[in-house]
Short mmCIF file of N, CA and C in Angstrom, two decimals:
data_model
loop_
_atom_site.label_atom_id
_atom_site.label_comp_id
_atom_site.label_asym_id
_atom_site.label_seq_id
_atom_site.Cartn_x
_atom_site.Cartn_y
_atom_site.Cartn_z
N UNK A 19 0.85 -1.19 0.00
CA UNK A 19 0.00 0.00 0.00
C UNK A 19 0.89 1.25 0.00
N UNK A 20 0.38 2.28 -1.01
CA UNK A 20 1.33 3.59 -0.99
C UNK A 20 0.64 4.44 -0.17
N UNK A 21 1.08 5.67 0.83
CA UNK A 21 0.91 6.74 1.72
C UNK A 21 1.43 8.11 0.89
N UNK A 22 0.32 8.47 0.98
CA UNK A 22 0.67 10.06 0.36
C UNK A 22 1.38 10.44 1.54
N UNK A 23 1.67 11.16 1.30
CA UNK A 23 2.44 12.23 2.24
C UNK A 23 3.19 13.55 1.87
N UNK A 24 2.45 14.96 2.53
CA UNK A 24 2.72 16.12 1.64
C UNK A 24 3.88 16.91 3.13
N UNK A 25 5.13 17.70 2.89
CA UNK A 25 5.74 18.46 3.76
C UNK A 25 6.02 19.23 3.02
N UNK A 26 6.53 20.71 4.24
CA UNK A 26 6.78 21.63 3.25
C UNK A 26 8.02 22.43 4.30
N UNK A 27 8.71 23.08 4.21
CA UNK A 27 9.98 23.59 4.15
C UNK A 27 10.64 24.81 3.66
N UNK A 28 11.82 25.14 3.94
CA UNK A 28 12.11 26.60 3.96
C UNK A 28 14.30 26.35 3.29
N UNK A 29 14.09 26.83 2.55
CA UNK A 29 15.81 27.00 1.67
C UNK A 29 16.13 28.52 2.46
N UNK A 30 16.35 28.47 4.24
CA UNK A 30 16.74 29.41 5.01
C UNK A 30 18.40 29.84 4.78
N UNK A 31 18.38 31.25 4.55
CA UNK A 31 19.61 31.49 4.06
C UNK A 31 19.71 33.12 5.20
N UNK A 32 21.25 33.41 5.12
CA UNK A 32 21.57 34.52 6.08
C UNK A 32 22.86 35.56 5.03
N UNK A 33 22.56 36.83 5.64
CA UNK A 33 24.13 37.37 4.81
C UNK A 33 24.88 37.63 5.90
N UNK A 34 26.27 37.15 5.70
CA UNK A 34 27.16 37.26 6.72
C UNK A 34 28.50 38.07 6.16
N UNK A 35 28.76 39.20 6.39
CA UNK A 35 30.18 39.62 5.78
C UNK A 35 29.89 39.83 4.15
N UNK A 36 28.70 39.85 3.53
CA UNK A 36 28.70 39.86 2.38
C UNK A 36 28.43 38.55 1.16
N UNK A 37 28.19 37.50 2.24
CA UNK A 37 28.42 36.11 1.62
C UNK A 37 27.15 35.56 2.12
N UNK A 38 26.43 34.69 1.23
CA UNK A 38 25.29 33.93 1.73
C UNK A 38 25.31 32.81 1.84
N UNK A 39 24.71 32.59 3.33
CA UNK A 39 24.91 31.43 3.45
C UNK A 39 23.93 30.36 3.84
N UNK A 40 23.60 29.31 3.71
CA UNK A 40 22.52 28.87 3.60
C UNK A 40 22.41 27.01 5.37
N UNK A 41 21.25 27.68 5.42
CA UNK A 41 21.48 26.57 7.13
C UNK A 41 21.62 24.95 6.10
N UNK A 42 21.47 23.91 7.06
CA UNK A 42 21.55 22.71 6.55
C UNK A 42 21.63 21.77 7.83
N UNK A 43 20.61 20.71 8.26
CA UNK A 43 20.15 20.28 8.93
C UNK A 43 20.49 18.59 8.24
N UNK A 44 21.25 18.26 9.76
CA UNK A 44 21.54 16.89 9.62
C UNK A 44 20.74 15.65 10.46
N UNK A 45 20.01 14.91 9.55
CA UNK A 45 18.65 13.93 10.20
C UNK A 45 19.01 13.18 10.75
N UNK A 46 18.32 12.55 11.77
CA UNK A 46 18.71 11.43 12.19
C UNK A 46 19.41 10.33 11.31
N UNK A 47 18.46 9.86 10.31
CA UNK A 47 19.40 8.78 8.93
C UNK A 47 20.58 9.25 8.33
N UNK A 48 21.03 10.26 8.63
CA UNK A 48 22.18 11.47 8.36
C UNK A 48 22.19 12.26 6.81
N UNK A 49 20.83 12.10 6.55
CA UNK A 49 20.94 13.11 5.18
C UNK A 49 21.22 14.34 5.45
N UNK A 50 21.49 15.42 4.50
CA UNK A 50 22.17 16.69 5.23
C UNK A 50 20.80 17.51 4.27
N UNK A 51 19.72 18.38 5.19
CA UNK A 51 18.73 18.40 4.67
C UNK A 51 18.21 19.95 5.23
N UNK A 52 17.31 20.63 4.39
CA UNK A 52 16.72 21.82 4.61
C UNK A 52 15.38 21.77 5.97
N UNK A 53 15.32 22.51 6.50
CA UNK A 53 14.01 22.71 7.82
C UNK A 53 12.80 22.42 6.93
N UNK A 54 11.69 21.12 7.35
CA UNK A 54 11.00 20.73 6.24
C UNK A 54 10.68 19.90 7.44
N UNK A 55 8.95 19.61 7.38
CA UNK A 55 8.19 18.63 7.73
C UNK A 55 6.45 18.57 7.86
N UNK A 56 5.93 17.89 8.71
CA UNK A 56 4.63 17.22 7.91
C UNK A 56 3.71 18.17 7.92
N UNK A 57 3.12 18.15 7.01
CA UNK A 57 1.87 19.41 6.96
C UNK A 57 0.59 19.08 7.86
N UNK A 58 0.47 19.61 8.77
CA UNK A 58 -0.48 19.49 10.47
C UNK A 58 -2.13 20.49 9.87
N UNK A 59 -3.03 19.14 10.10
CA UNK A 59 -4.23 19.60 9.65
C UNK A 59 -4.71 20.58 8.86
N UNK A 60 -5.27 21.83 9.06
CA UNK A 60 -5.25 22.73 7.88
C UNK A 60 -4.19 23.62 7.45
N UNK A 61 -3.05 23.23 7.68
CA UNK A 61 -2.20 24.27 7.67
C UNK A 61 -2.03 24.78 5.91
N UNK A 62 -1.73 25.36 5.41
CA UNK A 62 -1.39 26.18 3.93
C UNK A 62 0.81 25.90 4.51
N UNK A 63 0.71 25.20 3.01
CA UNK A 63 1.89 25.18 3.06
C UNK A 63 3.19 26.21 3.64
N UNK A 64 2.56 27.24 3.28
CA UNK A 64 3.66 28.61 3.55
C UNK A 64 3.63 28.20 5.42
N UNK A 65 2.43 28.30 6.04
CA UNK A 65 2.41 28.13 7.70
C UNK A 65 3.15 27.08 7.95
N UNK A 66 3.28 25.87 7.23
CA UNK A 66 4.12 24.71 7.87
C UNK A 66 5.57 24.86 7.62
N UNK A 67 6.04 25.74 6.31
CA UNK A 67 7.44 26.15 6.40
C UNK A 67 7.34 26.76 7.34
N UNK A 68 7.21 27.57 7.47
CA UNK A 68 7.46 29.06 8.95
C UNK A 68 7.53 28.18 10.24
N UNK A 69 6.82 27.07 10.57
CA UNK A 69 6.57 25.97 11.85
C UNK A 69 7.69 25.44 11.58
N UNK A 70 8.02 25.20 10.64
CA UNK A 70 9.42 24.16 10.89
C UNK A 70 10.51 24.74 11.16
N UNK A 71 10.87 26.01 10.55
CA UNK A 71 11.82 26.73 10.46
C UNK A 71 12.13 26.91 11.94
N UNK A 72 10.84 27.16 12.81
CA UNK A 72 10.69 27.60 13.76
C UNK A 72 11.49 26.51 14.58
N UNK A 73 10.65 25.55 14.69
CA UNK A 73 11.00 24.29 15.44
C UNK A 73 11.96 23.79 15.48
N UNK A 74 12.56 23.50 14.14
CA UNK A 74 13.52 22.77 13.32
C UNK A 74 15.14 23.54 13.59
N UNK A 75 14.70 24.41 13.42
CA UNK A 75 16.11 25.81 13.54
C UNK A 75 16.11 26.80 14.56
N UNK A 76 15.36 26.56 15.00
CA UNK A 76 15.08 27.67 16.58
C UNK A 76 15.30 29.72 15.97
N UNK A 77 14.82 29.48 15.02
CA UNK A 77 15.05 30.71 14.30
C UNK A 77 13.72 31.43 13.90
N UNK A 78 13.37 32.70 14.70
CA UNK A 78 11.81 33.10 14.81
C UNK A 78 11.99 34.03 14.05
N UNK A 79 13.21 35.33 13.53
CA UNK A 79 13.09 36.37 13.36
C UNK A 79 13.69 35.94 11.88
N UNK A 80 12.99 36.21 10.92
CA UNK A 80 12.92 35.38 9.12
C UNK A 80 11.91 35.66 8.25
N UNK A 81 11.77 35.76 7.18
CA UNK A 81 10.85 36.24 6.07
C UNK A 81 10.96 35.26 5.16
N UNK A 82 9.86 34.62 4.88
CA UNK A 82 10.18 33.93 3.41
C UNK A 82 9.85 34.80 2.49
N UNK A 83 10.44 34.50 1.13
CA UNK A 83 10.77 35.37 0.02
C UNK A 83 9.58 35.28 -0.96
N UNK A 84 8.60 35.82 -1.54
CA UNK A 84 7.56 35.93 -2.43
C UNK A 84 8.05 35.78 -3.89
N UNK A 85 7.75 34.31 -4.66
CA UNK A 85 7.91 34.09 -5.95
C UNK A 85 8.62 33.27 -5.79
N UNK A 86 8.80 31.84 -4.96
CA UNK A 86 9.91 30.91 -5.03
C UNK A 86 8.83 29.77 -4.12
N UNK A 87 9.22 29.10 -5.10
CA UNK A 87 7.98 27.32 -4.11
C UNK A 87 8.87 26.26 -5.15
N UNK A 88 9.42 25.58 -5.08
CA UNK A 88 9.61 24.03 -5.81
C UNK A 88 9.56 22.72 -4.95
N UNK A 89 8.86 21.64 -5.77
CA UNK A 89 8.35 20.68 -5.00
C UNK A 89 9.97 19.56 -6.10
N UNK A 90 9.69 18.50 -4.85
CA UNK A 90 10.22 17.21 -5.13
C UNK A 90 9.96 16.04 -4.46
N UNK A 91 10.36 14.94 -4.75
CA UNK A 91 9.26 13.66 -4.31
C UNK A 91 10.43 12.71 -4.36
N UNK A 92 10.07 11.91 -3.23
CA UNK A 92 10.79 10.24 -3.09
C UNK A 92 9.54 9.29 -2.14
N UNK A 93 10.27 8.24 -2.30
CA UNK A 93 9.70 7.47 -1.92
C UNK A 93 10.29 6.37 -1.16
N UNK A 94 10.00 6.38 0.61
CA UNK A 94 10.17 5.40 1.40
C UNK A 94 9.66 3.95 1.91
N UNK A 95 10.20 3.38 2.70
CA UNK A 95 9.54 2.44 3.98
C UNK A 95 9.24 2.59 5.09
N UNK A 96 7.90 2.98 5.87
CA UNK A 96 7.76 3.12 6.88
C UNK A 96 6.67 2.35 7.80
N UNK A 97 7.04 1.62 8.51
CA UNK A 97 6.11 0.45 9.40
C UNK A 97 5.32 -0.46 7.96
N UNK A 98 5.83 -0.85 7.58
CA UNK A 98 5.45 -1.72 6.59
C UNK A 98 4.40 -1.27 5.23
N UNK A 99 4.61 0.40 5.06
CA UNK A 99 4.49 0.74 4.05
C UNK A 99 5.10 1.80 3.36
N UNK A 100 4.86 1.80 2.31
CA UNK A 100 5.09 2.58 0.90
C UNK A 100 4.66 3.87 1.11
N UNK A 101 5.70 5.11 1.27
CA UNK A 101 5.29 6.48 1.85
C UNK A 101 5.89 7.19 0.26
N UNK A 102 5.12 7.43 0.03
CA UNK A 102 5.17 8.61 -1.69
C UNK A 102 5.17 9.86 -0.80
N UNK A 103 6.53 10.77 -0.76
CA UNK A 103 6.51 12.26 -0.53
C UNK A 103 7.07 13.18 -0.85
N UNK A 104 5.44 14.22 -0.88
CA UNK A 104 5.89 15.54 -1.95
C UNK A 104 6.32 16.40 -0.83
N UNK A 105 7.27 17.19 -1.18
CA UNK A 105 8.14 17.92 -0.05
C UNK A 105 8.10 19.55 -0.85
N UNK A 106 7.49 20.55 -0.58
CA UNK A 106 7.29 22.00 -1.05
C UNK A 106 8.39 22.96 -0.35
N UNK A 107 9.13 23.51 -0.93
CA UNK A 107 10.44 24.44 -0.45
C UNK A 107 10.24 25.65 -0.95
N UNK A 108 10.47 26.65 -0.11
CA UNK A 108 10.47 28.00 -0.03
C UNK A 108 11.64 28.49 0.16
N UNK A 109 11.73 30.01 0.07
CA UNK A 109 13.21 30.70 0.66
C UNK A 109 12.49 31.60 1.58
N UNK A 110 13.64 31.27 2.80
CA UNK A 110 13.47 32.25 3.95
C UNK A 110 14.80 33.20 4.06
N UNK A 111 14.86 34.25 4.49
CA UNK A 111 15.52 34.97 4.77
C UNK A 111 15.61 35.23 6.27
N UNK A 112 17.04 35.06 6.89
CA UNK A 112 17.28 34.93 8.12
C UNK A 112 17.82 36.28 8.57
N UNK A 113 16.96 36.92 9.74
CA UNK A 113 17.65 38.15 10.11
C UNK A 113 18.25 37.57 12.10
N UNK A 114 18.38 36.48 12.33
CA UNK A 114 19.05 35.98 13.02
C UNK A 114 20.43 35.22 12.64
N UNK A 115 21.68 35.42 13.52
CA UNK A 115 22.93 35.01 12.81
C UNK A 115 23.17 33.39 13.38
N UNK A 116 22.65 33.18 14.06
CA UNK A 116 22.27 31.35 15.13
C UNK A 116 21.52 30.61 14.86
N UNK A 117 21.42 29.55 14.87
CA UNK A 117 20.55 28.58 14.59
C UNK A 117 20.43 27.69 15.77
N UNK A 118 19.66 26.98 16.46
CA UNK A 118 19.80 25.80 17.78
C UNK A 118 19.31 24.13 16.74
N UNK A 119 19.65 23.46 17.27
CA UNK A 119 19.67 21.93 16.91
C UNK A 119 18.82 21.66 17.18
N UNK A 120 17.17 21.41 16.91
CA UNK A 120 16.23 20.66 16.93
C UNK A 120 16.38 19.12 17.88
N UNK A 121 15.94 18.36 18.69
CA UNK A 121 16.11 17.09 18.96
C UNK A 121 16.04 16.09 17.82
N UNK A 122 15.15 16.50 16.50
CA UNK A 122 15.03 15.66 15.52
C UNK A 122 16.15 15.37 14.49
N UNK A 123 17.56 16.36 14.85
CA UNK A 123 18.80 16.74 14.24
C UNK A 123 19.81 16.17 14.51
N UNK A 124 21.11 15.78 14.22
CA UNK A 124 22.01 15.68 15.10
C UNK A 124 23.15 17.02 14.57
N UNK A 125 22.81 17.69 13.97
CA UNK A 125 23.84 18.38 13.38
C UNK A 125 23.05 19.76 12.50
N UNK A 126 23.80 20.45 12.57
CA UNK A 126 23.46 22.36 11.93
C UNK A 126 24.57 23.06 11.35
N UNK A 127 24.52 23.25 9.92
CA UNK A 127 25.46 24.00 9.47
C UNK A 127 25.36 25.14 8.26
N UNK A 128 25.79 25.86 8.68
CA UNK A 128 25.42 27.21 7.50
C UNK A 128 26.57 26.83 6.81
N UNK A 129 26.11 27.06 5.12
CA UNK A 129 27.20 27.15 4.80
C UNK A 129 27.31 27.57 3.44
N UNK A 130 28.80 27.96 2.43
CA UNK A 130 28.36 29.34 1.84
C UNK A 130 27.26 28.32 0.47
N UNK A 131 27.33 28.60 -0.72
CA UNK A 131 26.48 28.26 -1.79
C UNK A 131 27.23 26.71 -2.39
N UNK A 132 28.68 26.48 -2.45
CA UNK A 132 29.25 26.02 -2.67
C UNK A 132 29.63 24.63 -2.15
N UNK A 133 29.51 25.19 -0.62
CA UNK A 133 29.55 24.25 0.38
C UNK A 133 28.36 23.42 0.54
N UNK A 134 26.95 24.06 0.22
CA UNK A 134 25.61 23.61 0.48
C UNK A 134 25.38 22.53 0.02
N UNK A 135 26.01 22.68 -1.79
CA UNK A 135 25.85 22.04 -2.92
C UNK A 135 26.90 20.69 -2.69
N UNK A 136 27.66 20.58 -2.03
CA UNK A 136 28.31 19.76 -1.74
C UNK A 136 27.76 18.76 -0.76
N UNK A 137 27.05 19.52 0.38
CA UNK A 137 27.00 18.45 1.20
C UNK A 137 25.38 18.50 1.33
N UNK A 138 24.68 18.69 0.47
CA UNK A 138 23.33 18.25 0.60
C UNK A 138 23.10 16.58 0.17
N UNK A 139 23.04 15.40 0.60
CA UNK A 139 22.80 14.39 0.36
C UNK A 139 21.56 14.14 -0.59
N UNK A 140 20.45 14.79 -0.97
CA UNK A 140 19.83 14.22 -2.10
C UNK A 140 19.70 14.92 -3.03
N UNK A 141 19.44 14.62 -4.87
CA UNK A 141 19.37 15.34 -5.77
C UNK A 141 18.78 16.06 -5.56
N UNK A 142 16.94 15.71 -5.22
CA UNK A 142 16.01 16.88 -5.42
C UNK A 142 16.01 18.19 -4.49
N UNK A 143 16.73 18.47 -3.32
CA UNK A 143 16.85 19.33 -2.95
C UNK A 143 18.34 20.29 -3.29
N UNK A 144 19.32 19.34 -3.52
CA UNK A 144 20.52 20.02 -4.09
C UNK A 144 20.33 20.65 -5.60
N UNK A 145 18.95 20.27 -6.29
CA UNK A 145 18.47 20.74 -7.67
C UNK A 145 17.70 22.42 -7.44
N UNK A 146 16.90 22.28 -6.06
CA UNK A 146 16.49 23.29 -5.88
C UNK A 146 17.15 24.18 -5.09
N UNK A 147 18.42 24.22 -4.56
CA UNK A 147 19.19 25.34 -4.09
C UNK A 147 19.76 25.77 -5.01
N UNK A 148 20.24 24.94 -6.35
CA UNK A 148 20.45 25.66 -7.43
C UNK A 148 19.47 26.52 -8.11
N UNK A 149 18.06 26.19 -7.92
CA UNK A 149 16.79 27.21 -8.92
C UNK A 149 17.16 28.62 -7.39
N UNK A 150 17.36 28.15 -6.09
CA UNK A 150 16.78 28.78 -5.37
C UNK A 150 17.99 30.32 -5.23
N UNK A 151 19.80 29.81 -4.98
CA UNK A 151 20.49 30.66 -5.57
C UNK A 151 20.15 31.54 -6.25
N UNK A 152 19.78 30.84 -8.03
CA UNK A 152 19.95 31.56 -9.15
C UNK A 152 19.20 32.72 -9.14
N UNK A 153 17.24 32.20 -8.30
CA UNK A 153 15.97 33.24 -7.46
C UNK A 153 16.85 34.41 -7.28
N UNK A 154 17.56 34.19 -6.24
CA UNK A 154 18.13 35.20 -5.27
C UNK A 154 18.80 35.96 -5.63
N UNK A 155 19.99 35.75 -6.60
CA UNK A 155 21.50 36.13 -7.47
C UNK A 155 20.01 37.43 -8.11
N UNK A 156 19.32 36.62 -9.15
CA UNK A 156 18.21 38.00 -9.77
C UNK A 156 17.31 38.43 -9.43
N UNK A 157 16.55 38.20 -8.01
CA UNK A 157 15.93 39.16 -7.07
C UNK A 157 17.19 40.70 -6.99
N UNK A 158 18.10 39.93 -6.38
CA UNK A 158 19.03 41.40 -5.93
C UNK A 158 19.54 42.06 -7.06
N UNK A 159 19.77 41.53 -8.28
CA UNK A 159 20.19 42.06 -9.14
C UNK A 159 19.12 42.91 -9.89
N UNK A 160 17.89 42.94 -9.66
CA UNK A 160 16.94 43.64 -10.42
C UNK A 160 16.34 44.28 -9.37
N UNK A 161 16.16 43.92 -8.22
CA UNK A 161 14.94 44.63 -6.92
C UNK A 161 16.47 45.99 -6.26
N UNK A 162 17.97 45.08 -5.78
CA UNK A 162 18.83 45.64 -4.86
C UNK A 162 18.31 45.14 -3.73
N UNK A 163 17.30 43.83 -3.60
CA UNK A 163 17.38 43.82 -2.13
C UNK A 163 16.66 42.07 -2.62
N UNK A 164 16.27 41.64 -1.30
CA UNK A 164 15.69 40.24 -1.19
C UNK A 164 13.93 40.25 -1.50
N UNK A 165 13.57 41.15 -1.09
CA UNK A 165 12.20 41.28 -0.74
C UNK A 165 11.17 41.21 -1.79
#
């Protein structure tokens, strides 16, 4: 039997010294993964990024960015079934320079664009820090700002 299953999530990024840098959250199974999880009764996707971010990264003071959503999908084993999940990613903008470790984590690391791309463990999200970058590189290049 297959399990839908919909989460949604936040591509939380900070400017530090001029350089952006982007958080990265290490799971228990040790994928190296963006603040992202299950969408809780009526929530609208955008509210369950902002909850996770929250939860996930201990990071309250943040904006997600207007004109950026990409979805991607895998598929697990869990208690003896077939979990199909669509996972929805946003960009947040961090006006906090800290992040705290979630209990669901074992590990937290900002790091610059380069570094992200390196140590993100699955395609579909290392596909969308590349759309999510490129967002950002021409937000500022056409706005001068994130917003």
């Amino acid at each position: 039997m297959t399990v839908e299953a919909t989460s949604a999530g936040a591509i939380l990024f900070r400017d530090t010294r001029g350089c952006r840098e982007y958080l990265l959250l290490k799971s228990r199974p040790g994928d190296w993964e963006f603040p992202k999880g299950g969408v809780e009764g009526d929530e609208e996707l955008q509210q369950t990024a902002i909850r996770e971010v929250e939860e996930e990264a201990g990071i309250e003071e943040f904006r997600l960015i207007n004109g950026f959503r990409e979805d991607y999908d895998y598929v697990f084993q869990a208690s003896g079934d077939t979990i199909h999940k669509t996972v929805h990613l946003f960009i947040a903008h961090s006006f906090e320079a800290s992040a705290e470790i979630s209990t669901e984590h074992r590990d937290l690391q900002w790091r610059d664009y380069e570094q992200a791309l390196n140590t993100i463990t699955q395609d579909g999200p290392r596909e969308i820090l590349k759309q999510a970058d490129d967002f950002l590189d021409q937000r500022l290049e056409e706005e001068g700002d994130y917003i």
